[in-house]
Backbone as XML, in Angstrom:
<?xml version="1.0"?>
<chain id="A" units="angstrom">
  <residue number="1" name="MET">
    <atom name="N" x="-46.832" y="48.961" z="131.500"/>
    <atom name="CA" x="-45.908" y="49.177" z="130.386"/>
    <atom name="C" x="-44.788" y="50.102" z="130.840"/>
  </residue>
  <residue number="2" name="SER">
    <atom name="N" x="-43.594" y="49.762" z="130.513"/>
    <atom name="CA" x="-42.443" y="50.563" z="130.890"/>
    <atom name="C" x="-42.331" y="51.796" z="130.008"/>
  </residue>
  <residue number="3" name="SER">
    <atom name="N" x="-41.641" y="52.789" z="130.535"/>
    <atom name="CA" x="-41.378" y="53.976" z="129.740"/>
    <atom name="C" x="-40.329" y="53.644" z="128.683"/>
  </residue>
  <residue number="4" name="ASP">
    <atom name="N" x="-40.231" y="54.503" z="127.679"/>
    <atom name="CA" x="-39.201" y="54.300" z="126.660"/>
    <atom name="C" x="-37.815" y="54.282" z="127.297"/>
  </residue>
  <residue number="5" name="TYR">
    <atom name="N" x="-37.601" y="55.150" z="128.280"/>
    <atom name="CA" x="-36.302" y="55.192" z="128.956"/>
    <atom name="C" x="-35.983" y="53.831" z="129.581"/>
  </residue>
  <residue number="6" name="ASP">
    <atom name="N" x="-36.948" y="53.258" z="130.299"/>
    <atom name="CA" x="-36.728" y="51.959" z="130.942"/>
    <atom name="C" x="-36.488" y="50.857" z="129.916"/>
  </residue>
  <residue number="7" name="ARG">
    <atom name="N" x="-37.240" y="50.892" z="128.823"/>
    <atom name="CA" x="-37.086" y="49.888" z="127.777"/>
    <atom name="C" x="-35.695" y="49.975" z="127.160"/>
  </residue>
  <residue number="8" name="ILE">
    <atom name="N" x="-35.260" y="51.173" z="126.847"/>
    <atom name="CA" x="-33.948" y="51.369" z="126.229"/>
    <atom name="C" x="-32.837" y="51.018" z="127.209"/>
  </residue>
  <residue number="9" name="ARG">
    <atom name="N" x="-33.007" y="51.378" z="128.476"/>
    <atom name="CA" x="-32.015" y="51.021" z="129.497"/>
    <atom name="C" x="-31.873" y="49.504" z="129.598"/>
  </residue>
  <residue number="10" name="THR">
    <atom name="N" x="-32.990" y="48.784" z="129.555"/>
    <atom name="CA" x="-32.950" y="47.321" z="129.569"/>
    <atom name="C" x="-32.193" y="46.804" z="128.351"/>
  </residue>
  <residue number="11" name="GLY">
    <atom name="N" x="-32.447" y="47.416" z="127.179"/>
    <atom name="CA" x="-31.737" y="47.030" z="125.963"/>
    <atom name="C" x="-30.249" y="47.266" z="126.063"/>
  </residue>
  <residue number="12" name="ILE">
    <atom name="N" x="-29.866" y="48.385" z="126.661"/>
    <atom name="CA" x="-28.442" y="48.693" z="126.839"/>
    <atom name="C" x="-27.796" y="47.677" z="127.772"/>
  </residue>
  <residue number="13" name="GLU">
    <atom name="N" x="-28.479" y="47.350" z="128.879"/>
    <atom name="CA" x="-27.940" y="46.346" z="129.808"/>
    <atom name="C" x="-27.761" y="45.004" z="129.103"/>
  </residue>
  <residue number="14" name="PHE">
    <atom name="N" x="-28.779" y="44.598" z="128.350"/>
    <atom name="CA" x="-28.744" y="43.317" z="127.652"/>
    <atom name="C" x="-27.619" y="43.280" z="126.627"/>
  </residue>
  <residue number="15" name="MET">
    <atom name="N" x="-27.491" y="44.341" z="125.828"/>
    <atom name="CA" x="-26.455" y="44.371" z="124.800"/>
    <atom name="C" x="-25.054" y="44.512" z="125.410"/>
  </residue>
  <residue number="16" name="THR">
    <atom name="N" x="-24.946" y="45.167" z="126.556"/>
    <atom name="CA" x="-23.662" y="45.245" z="127.250"/>
    <atom name="C" x="-23.219" y="43.846" z="127.672"/>
  </residue>
  <residue number="17" name="ALA">
    <atom name="N" x="-24.161" y="43.071" z="128.199"/>
    <atom name="CA" x="-23.851" y="41.689" z="128.561"/>
    <atom name="C" x="-23.499" y="40.886" z="127.317"/>
  </residue>
  <residue number="18" name="TYR">
    <atom name="N" x="-24.227" y="41.120" z="126.231"/>
    <atom name="CA" x="-23.983" y="40.394" z="124.977"/>
    <atom name="C" x="-22.568" y="40.633" z="124.458"/>
  </residue>
  <residue number="19" name="VAL">
    <atom name="N" x="-22.158" y="41.888" z="124.401"/>
    <atom name="CA" x="-20.829" y="42.185" z="123.856"/>
    <atom name="C" x="-19.715" y="41.833" z="124.837"/>
  </residue>
  <residue number="20" name="SER">
    <atom name="N" x="-20.069" y="41.565" z="126.083"/>
    <atom name="CA" x="-19.073" y="41.197" z="127.088"/>
    <atom name="C" x="-18.735" y="39.713" z="127.063"/>
  </residue>
  <residue number="21" name="GLY">
    <atom name="N" x="-19.470" y="38.932" z="126.283"/>
    <atom name="CA" x="-19.163" y="37.510" z="126.148"/>
    <atom name="C" x="-20.259" y="36.614" z="126.681"/>
  </residue>
  <residue number="22" name="ASN">
    <atom name="N" x="-20.201" y="35.371" z="126.245"/>
    <atom name="CA" x="-21.246" y="34.401" z="126.574"/>
    <atom name="C" x="-21.413" y="34.177" z="128.070"/>
  </residue>
  <residue number="23" name="GLU">
    <atom name="N" x="-20.306" y="34.144" z="128.803"/>
    <atom name="CA" x="-20.384" y="33.867" z="130.235"/>
    <atom name="C" x="-21.182" y="34.953" z="130.963"/>
  </residue>
  <residue number="24" name="LEU">
    <atom name="N" x="-20.867" y="36.212" z="130.691"/>
    <atom name="CA" x="-21.585" y="37.311" z="131.336"/>
    <atom name="C" x="-23.029" y="37.361" z="130.851"/>
  </residue>
  <residue number="25" name="LEU">
    <atom name="N" x="-23.240" y="37.124" z="129.569"/>
    <atom name="CA" x="-24.601" y="37.133" z="129.031"/>
    <atom name="C" x="-25.449" y="36.058" z="129.706"/>
  </residue>
  <residue number="26" name="THR">
    <atom name="N" x="-24.903" y="34.865" z="129.843"/>
    <atom name="CA" x="-25.626" y="33.767" z="130.487"/>
    <atom name="C" x="-25.969" y="34.120" z="131.932"/>
  </residue>
  <residue number="27" name="ALA">
    <atom name="N" x="-25.012" y="34.675" z="132.651"/>
    <atom name="CA" x="-25.242" y="35.061" z="134.044"/>
    <atom name="C" x="-26.294" y="36.159" z="134.136"/>
  </residue>
  <residue number="28" name="TYR">
    <atom name="N" x="-26.224" y="37.146" z="133.253"/>
    <atom name="CA" x="-27.186" y="38.252" z="133.254"/>
    <atom name="C" x="-28.599" y="37.739" z="132.992"/>
  </residue>
  <residue number="29" name="VAL">
    <atom name="N" x="-28.760" y="36.909" z="131.972"/>
    <atom name="CA" x="-30.089" y="36.388" z="131.636"/>
    <atom name="C" x="-30.614" y="35.526" z="132.780"/>
  </residue>
  <residue number="30" name="ALA">
    <atom name="N" x="-29.774" y="34.698" z="133.378"/>
    <atom name="CA" x="-30.199" y="33.855" z="134.498"/>
    <atom name="C" x="-30.665" y="34.711" z="135.675"/>
  </residue>
  <residue number="31" name="GLU">
    <atom name="N" x="-29.921" y="35.768" z="135.957"/>
    <atom name="CA" x="-30.305" y="36.672" z="137.049"/>
    <atom name="C" x="-31.647" y="37.336" z="136.765"/>
  </residue>
  <residue number="32" name="ARG">
    <atom name="N" x="-31.802" y="37.813" z="135.555"/>
    <atom name="CA" x="-33.076" y="38.451" z="135.188"/>
    <atom name="C" x="-34.235" y="37.471" z="135.283"/>
  </residue>
  <residue number="33" name="ARG">
    <atom name="N" x="-34.019" y="36.214" z="134.883"/>
    <atom name="CA" x="-35.092" y="35.207" z="134.957"/>
    <atom name="C" x="-35.456" y="34.885" z="136.402"/>
  </residue>
  <residue number="34" name="ARG">
    <atom name="N" x="-34.466" y="34.899" z="137.294"/>
    <atom name="CA" x="-34.773" y="34.678" z="138.713"/>
    <atom name="C" x="-35.645" y="35.801" z="139.243"/>
  </residue>
  <residue number="35" name="GLU">
    <atom name="N" x="-35.372" y="37.033" z="138.804"/>
    <atom name="CA" x="-36.147" y="38.192" z="139.245"/>
    <atom name="C" x="-37.542" y="38.204" z="138.647"/>
  </residue>
  <residue number="36" name="ASP">
    <atom name="N" x="-37.650" y="37.747" z="137.384"/>
    <atom name="CA" x="-38.915" y="37.842" z="136.658"/>
    <atom name="C" x="-39.003" y="36.714" z="135.636"/>
  </residue>
  <residue number="37" name="PRO">
    <atom name="N" x="-39.978" y="35.813" z="135.799"/>
    <atom name="CA" x="-40.116" y="34.711" z="134.840"/>
    <atom name="C" x="-40.381" y="35.188" z="133.405"/>
  </residue>
  <residue number="38" name="MET">
    <atom name="N" x="-40.872" y="36.394" z="133.235"/>
    <atom name="CA" x="-41.150" y="36.936" z="131.903"/>
    <atom name="C" x="-39.988" y="37.787" z="131.391"/>
  </residue>
  <residue number="39" name="ALA">
    <atom name="N" x="-38.807" y="37.570" z="131.930"/>
    <atom name="CA" x="-37.644" y="38.388" z="131.592"/>
    <atom name="C" x="-37.304" y="38.339" z="130.111"/>
  </residue>
  <residue number="40" name="ALA">
    <atom name="N" x="-37.458" y="37.186" z="129.481"/>
    <atom name="CA" x="-37.106" y="37.076" z="128.056"/>
    <atom name="C" x="-37.906" y="38.071" z="127.229"/>
  </residue>
  <residue number="41" name="GLU">
    <atom name="N" x="-39.176" y="38.223" z="127.548"/>
    <atom name="CA" x="-40.018" y="39.181" z="126.825"/>
    <atom name="C" x="-39.519" y="40.610" z="127.052"/>
  </residue>
  <residue number="42" name="ALA">
    <atom name="N" x="-39.179" y="40.936" z="128.291"/>
    <atom name="CA" x="-38.679" y="42.277" z="128.601"/>
    <atom name="C" x="-37.345" y="42.536" z="127.911"/>
  </residue>
  <residue number="43" name="LEU">
    <atom name="N" x="-36.468" y="41.523" z="127.853"/>
    <atom name="CA" x="-35.168" y="41.694" z="127.199"/>
    <atom name="C" x="-35.332" y="41.890" z="125.702"/>
  </residue>
  <residue number="44" name="MET">
    <atom name="N" x="-36.230" y="41.124" z="125.090"/>
    <atom name="CA" x="-36.478" y="41.303" z="123.650"/>
    <atom name="C" x="-37.068" y="42.681" z="123.373"/>
  </residue>
  <residue number="45" name="ASP">
    <atom name="N" x="-37.991" y="43.113" z="124.210"/>
    <atom name="CA" x="-38.594" y="44.437" z="124.043"/>
    <atom name="C" x="-37.544" y="45.525" z="124.201"/>
  </residue>
  <residue number="46" name="GLY">
    <atom name="N" x="-36.672" y="45.381" z="125.194"/>
    <atom name="CA" x="-35.615" y="46.366" z="125.410"/>
    <atom name="C" x="-34.633" y="46.414" z="124.256"/>
  </residue>
  <residue number="47" name="ALA">
    <atom name="N" x="-34.262" y="45.245" z="123.751"/>
    <atom name="CA" x="-33.343" y="45.199" z="122.609"/>
    <atom name="C" x="-33.985" y="45.835" z="121.381"/>
  </residue>
  <residue number="48" name="ALA">
    <atom name="N" x="-35.278" y="45.573" z="121.174"/>
    <atom name="CA" x="-35.980" y="46.179" z="120.032"/>
    <atom name="C" x="-36.055" y="47.691" z="120.184"/>
  </residue>
  <residue number="49" name="ALA">
    <atom name="N" x="-36.327" y="48.171" z="121.386"/>
    <atom name="CA" x="-36.401" y="49.616" z="121.620"/>
    <atom name="C" x="-35.046" y="50.275" z="121.369"/>
  </residue>
  <residue number="50" name="LEU">
    <atom name="N" x="-33.980" y="49.628" z="121.825"/>
    <atom name="CA" x="-32.636" y="50.163" z="121.602"/>
    <atom name="C" x="-32.305" y="50.168" z="120.118"/>
  </residue>
  <residue number="51" name="CYS">
    <atom name="N" x="-32.611" y="49.096" z="119.416"/>
    <atom name="CA" x="-32.350" y="49.025" z="117.973"/>
    <atom name="C" x="-33.116" y="50.110" z="117.224"/>
  </residue>
  <residue number="52" name="ALA">
    <atom name="N" x="-34.368" y="50.327" z="117.604"/>
    <atom name="CA" x="-35.176" y="51.359" z="116.943"/>
    <atom name="C" x="-34.573" y="52.737" z="117.168"/>
  </residue>
  <residue number="53" name="LEU">
    <atom name="N" x="-34.132" y="53.008" z="118.391"/>
    <atom name="CA" x="-33.501" y="54.298" z="118.682"/>
    <atom name="C" x="-32.238" y="54.486" z="117.853"/>
  </residue>
  <residue number="54" name="LEU">
    <atom name="N" x="-31.397" y="53.460" z="117.799"/>
    <atom name="CA" x="-30.163" y="53.555" z="117.021"/>
    <atom name="C" x="-30.441" y="53.693" z="115.529"/>
  </residue>
  <residue number="55" name="LEU">
    <atom name="N" x="-31.444" y="52.985" z="115.039"/>
    <atom name="CA" x="-31.809" y="53.078" z="113.627"/>
    <atom name="C" x="-32.268" y="54.497" z="113.285"/>
  </residue>
  <residue number="56" name="ARG">
    <atom name="N" x="-33.122" y="55.082" z="114.128"/>
    <atom name="CA" x="-33.567" y="56.466" z="113.884"/>
    <atom name="C" x="-32.385" y="57.432" z="113.919"/>
  </residue>
  <residue number="57" name="LYS">
    <atom name="N" x="-31.464" y="57.239" z="114.874"/>
    <atom name="CA" x="-30.295" y="58.118" z="114.996"/>
    <atom name="C" x="-29.424" y="58.036" z="113.743"/>
  </residue>
  <residue number="58" name="ILE">
    <atom name="N" x="-29.143" y="56.831" z="113.273"/>
    <atom name="CA" x="-28.305" y="56.662" z="112.085"/>
    <atom name="C" x="-29.006" y="57.219" z="110.851"/>
  </residue>
  <residue number="59" name="ALA">
    <atom name="N" x="-30.313" y="57.047" z="110.772"/>
    <atom name="CA" x="-31.066" y="57.594" z="109.634"/>
    <atom name="C" x="-30.942" y="59.118" z="109.596"/>
  </residue>
  <residue number="60" name="ARG">
    <atom name="N" x="-31.080" y="59.756" z="110.741"/>
    <atom name="CA" x="-30.933" y="61.224" z="110.792"/>
    <atom name="C" x="-29.527" y="61.645" z="110.396"/>
  </residue>
  <residue number="61" name="GLU">
    <atom name="N" x="-28.522" y="60.909" z="110.873"/>
    <atom name="CA" x="-27.132" y="61.270" z="110.612"/>
    <atom name="C" x="-26.726" y="61.054" z="109.155"/>
  </residue>
  <residue number="62" name="THR">
    <atom name="N" x="-27.291" y="60.034" z="108.512"/>
    <atom name="CA" x="-26.887" y="59.703" z="107.145"/>
    <atom name="C" x="-27.820" y="60.278" z="106.081"/>
  </residue>
  <residue number="63" name="GLY">
    <atom name="N" x="-29.012" y="60.673" z="106.480"/>
    <atom name="CA" x="-29.994" y="61.153" z="105.505"/>
    <atom name="C" x="-30.692" y="60.015" z="104.770"/>
  </residue>
  <residue number="64" name="LYS">
    <atom name="N" x="-30.430" y="58.790" z="105.166"/>
    <atom name="CA" x="-31.090" y="57.632" z="104.564"/>
    <atom name="C" x="-32.345" y="57.309" z="105.366"/>
  </residue>
  <residue number="65" name="THR">
    <atom name="N" x="-33.259" y="56.587" z="104.722"/>
    <atom name="CA" x="-34.446" y="56.164" z="105.460"/>
    <atom name="C" x="-34.105" y="54.949" z="106.310"/>
  </residue>
  <residue number="66" name="GLU">
    <atom name="N" x="-34.923" y="54.705" z="107.309"/>
    <atom name="CA" x="-34.731" y="53.524" z="108.146"/>
    <atom name="C" x="-34.828" y="52.256" z="107.287"/>
  </residue>
  <residue number="67" name="HIS">
    <atom name="N" x="-35.747" y="52.260" z="106.343"/>
    <atom name="CA" x="-35.916" y="51.113" z="105.453"/>
    <atom name="C" x="-34.647" y="50.875" z="104.624"/>
  </residue>
  <residue number="68" name="GLU">
    <atom name="N" x="-34.053" y="51.938" z="104.098"/>
    <atom name="CA" x="-32.813" y="51.795" z="103.327"/>
    <atom name="C" x="-31.693" y="51.206" z="104.182"/>
  </residue>
  <residue number="69" name="LEU">
    <atom name="N" x="-31.587" y="51.680" z="105.405"/>
    <atom name="CA" x="-30.544" y="51.165" z="106.305"/>
    <atom name="C" x="-30.754" y="49.686" z="106.609"/>
  </residue>
  <residue number="70" name="LEU">
    <atom name="N" x="-31.996" y="49.292" z="106.840"/>
    <atom name="CA" x="-32.277" y="47.880" z="107.110"/>
    <atom name="C" x="-31.938" y="47.013" z="105.901"/>
  </residue>
  <residue number="71" name="GLN">
    <atom name="N" x="-32.239" y="47.515" z="104.702"/>
    <atom name="CA" x="-31.897" y="46.765" z="103.493"/>
    <atom name="C" x="-30.383" y="46.637" z="103.348"/>
  </residue>
  <residue number="72" name="GLU">
    <atom name="N" x="-29.651" y="47.701" z="103.646"/>
    <atom name="CA" x="-28.191" y="47.641" z="103.576"/>
    <atom name="C" x="-27.646" y="46.619" z="104.577"/>
  </residue>
  <residue number="73" name="LEU">
    <atom name="N" x="-28.197" y="46.606" z="105.779"/>
    <atom name="CA" x="-27.767" y="45.623" z="106.775"/>
    <atom name="C" x="-28.055" y="44.203" z="106.304"/>
  </residue>
  <residue number="74" name="ALA">
    <atom name="N" x="-29.215" y="44.000" z="105.717"/>
    <atom name="CA" x="-29.582" y="42.666" z="105.235"/>
    <atom name="C" x="-28.635" y="42.222" z="104.122"/>
  </residue>
  <residue number="75" name="ARG">
    <atom name="N" x="-28.358" y="43.118" z="103.179"/>
    <atom name="CA" x="-27.448" y="42.773" z="102.085"/>
    <atom name="C" x="-26.045" y="42.492" z="102.609"/>
  </residue>
  <residue number="76" name="GLY">
    <atom name="N" x="-25.575" y="43.322" z="103.539"/>
    <atom name="CA" x="-24.246" y="43.130" z="104.098"/>
    <atom name="C" x="-24.138" y="41.828" z="104.870"/>
  </residue>
  <residue number="77" name="THR">
    <atom name="N" x="-25.166" y="41.482" z="105.607"/>
    <atom name="CA" x="-25.173" y="40.221" z="106.344"/>
    <atom name="C" x="-25.181" y="39.046" z="105.390"/>
  </residue>
  <residue number="78" name="HIS">
    <atom name="N" x="-25.967" y="39.152" z="104.332"/>
    <atom name="CA" x="-26.033" y="38.077" z="103.336"/>
    <atom name="C" x="-24.665" y="37.870" z="102.675"/>
  </residue>
  <residue number="79" name="ARG">
    <atom name="N" x="-24.011" y="38.969" z="102.281"/>
    <atom name="CA" x="-22.682" y="38.869" z="101.663"/>
    <atom name="C" x="-21.685" y="38.241" z="102.626"/>
  </residue>
  <residue number="80" name="HIS">
    <atom name="N" x="-21.743" y="38.648" z="103.870"/>
    <atom name="CA" x="-20.819" y="38.107" z="104.871"/>
    <atom name="C" x="-21.035" y="36.599" z="105.044"/>
  </residue>
  <residue number="81" name="GLU">
    <atom name="N" x="-22.284" y="36.169" z="105.087"/>
    <atom name="CA" x="-22.579" y="34.744" z="105.222"/>
    <atom name="C" x="-22.115" y="33.970" z="104.006"/>
  </residue>
  <residue number="82" name="GLN">
    <atom name="N" x="-22.283" y="34.563" z="102.823"/>
    <atom name="CA" x="-21.840" y="33.913" z="101.599"/>
    <atom name="C" x="-20.317" y="33.746" z="101.604"/>
  </residue>
  <residue number="83" name="GLN">
    <atom name="N" x="-19.593" y="34.778" z="102.040"/>
    <atom name="CA" x="-18.138" y="34.724" z="102.076"/>
    <atom name="C" x="-17.656" y="33.744" z="103.140"/>
  </residue>
  <residue number="84" name="SER">
    <atom name="N" x="-18.349" y="33.668" z="104.257"/>
    <atom name="CA" x="-17.966" y="32.756" z="105.330"/>
    <atom name="C" x="-18.192" y="31.311" z="104.939"/>
  </residue>
  <residue number="85" name="GLY">
    <atom name="N" x="-19.180" y="31.076" z="104.073"/>
    <atom name="CA" x="-19.486" y="29.720" z="103.648"/>
    <atom name="C" x="-18.537" y="29.176" z="102.602"/>
  </residue>
  <residue number="86" name="ASP">
    <atom name="N" x="-17.757" y="30.031" z="101.980"/>
    <atom name="CA" x="-16.830" y="29.594" z="100.914"/>
    <atom name="C" x="-15.580" y="28.994" z="101.463"/>
  </residue>
</chain>
């Protein structure tokens, strides 16, 4: 099992590739799969670890619970999808 640091670092690498565009993301994932056939599991774990860290950080900064923040994200995503569908 990787340390939290390693998990979060993997999440940061994955999300950096994600925000850099599909081409870089595809290349990054392909490279990781060549190195390790179980890379998808490691990338999902890293992304989850990074999300959890960010959620805890935002909760501390806003005084809201993690659950409240997740509900706000869900509502905001739902509204955005509704507006995009119109």
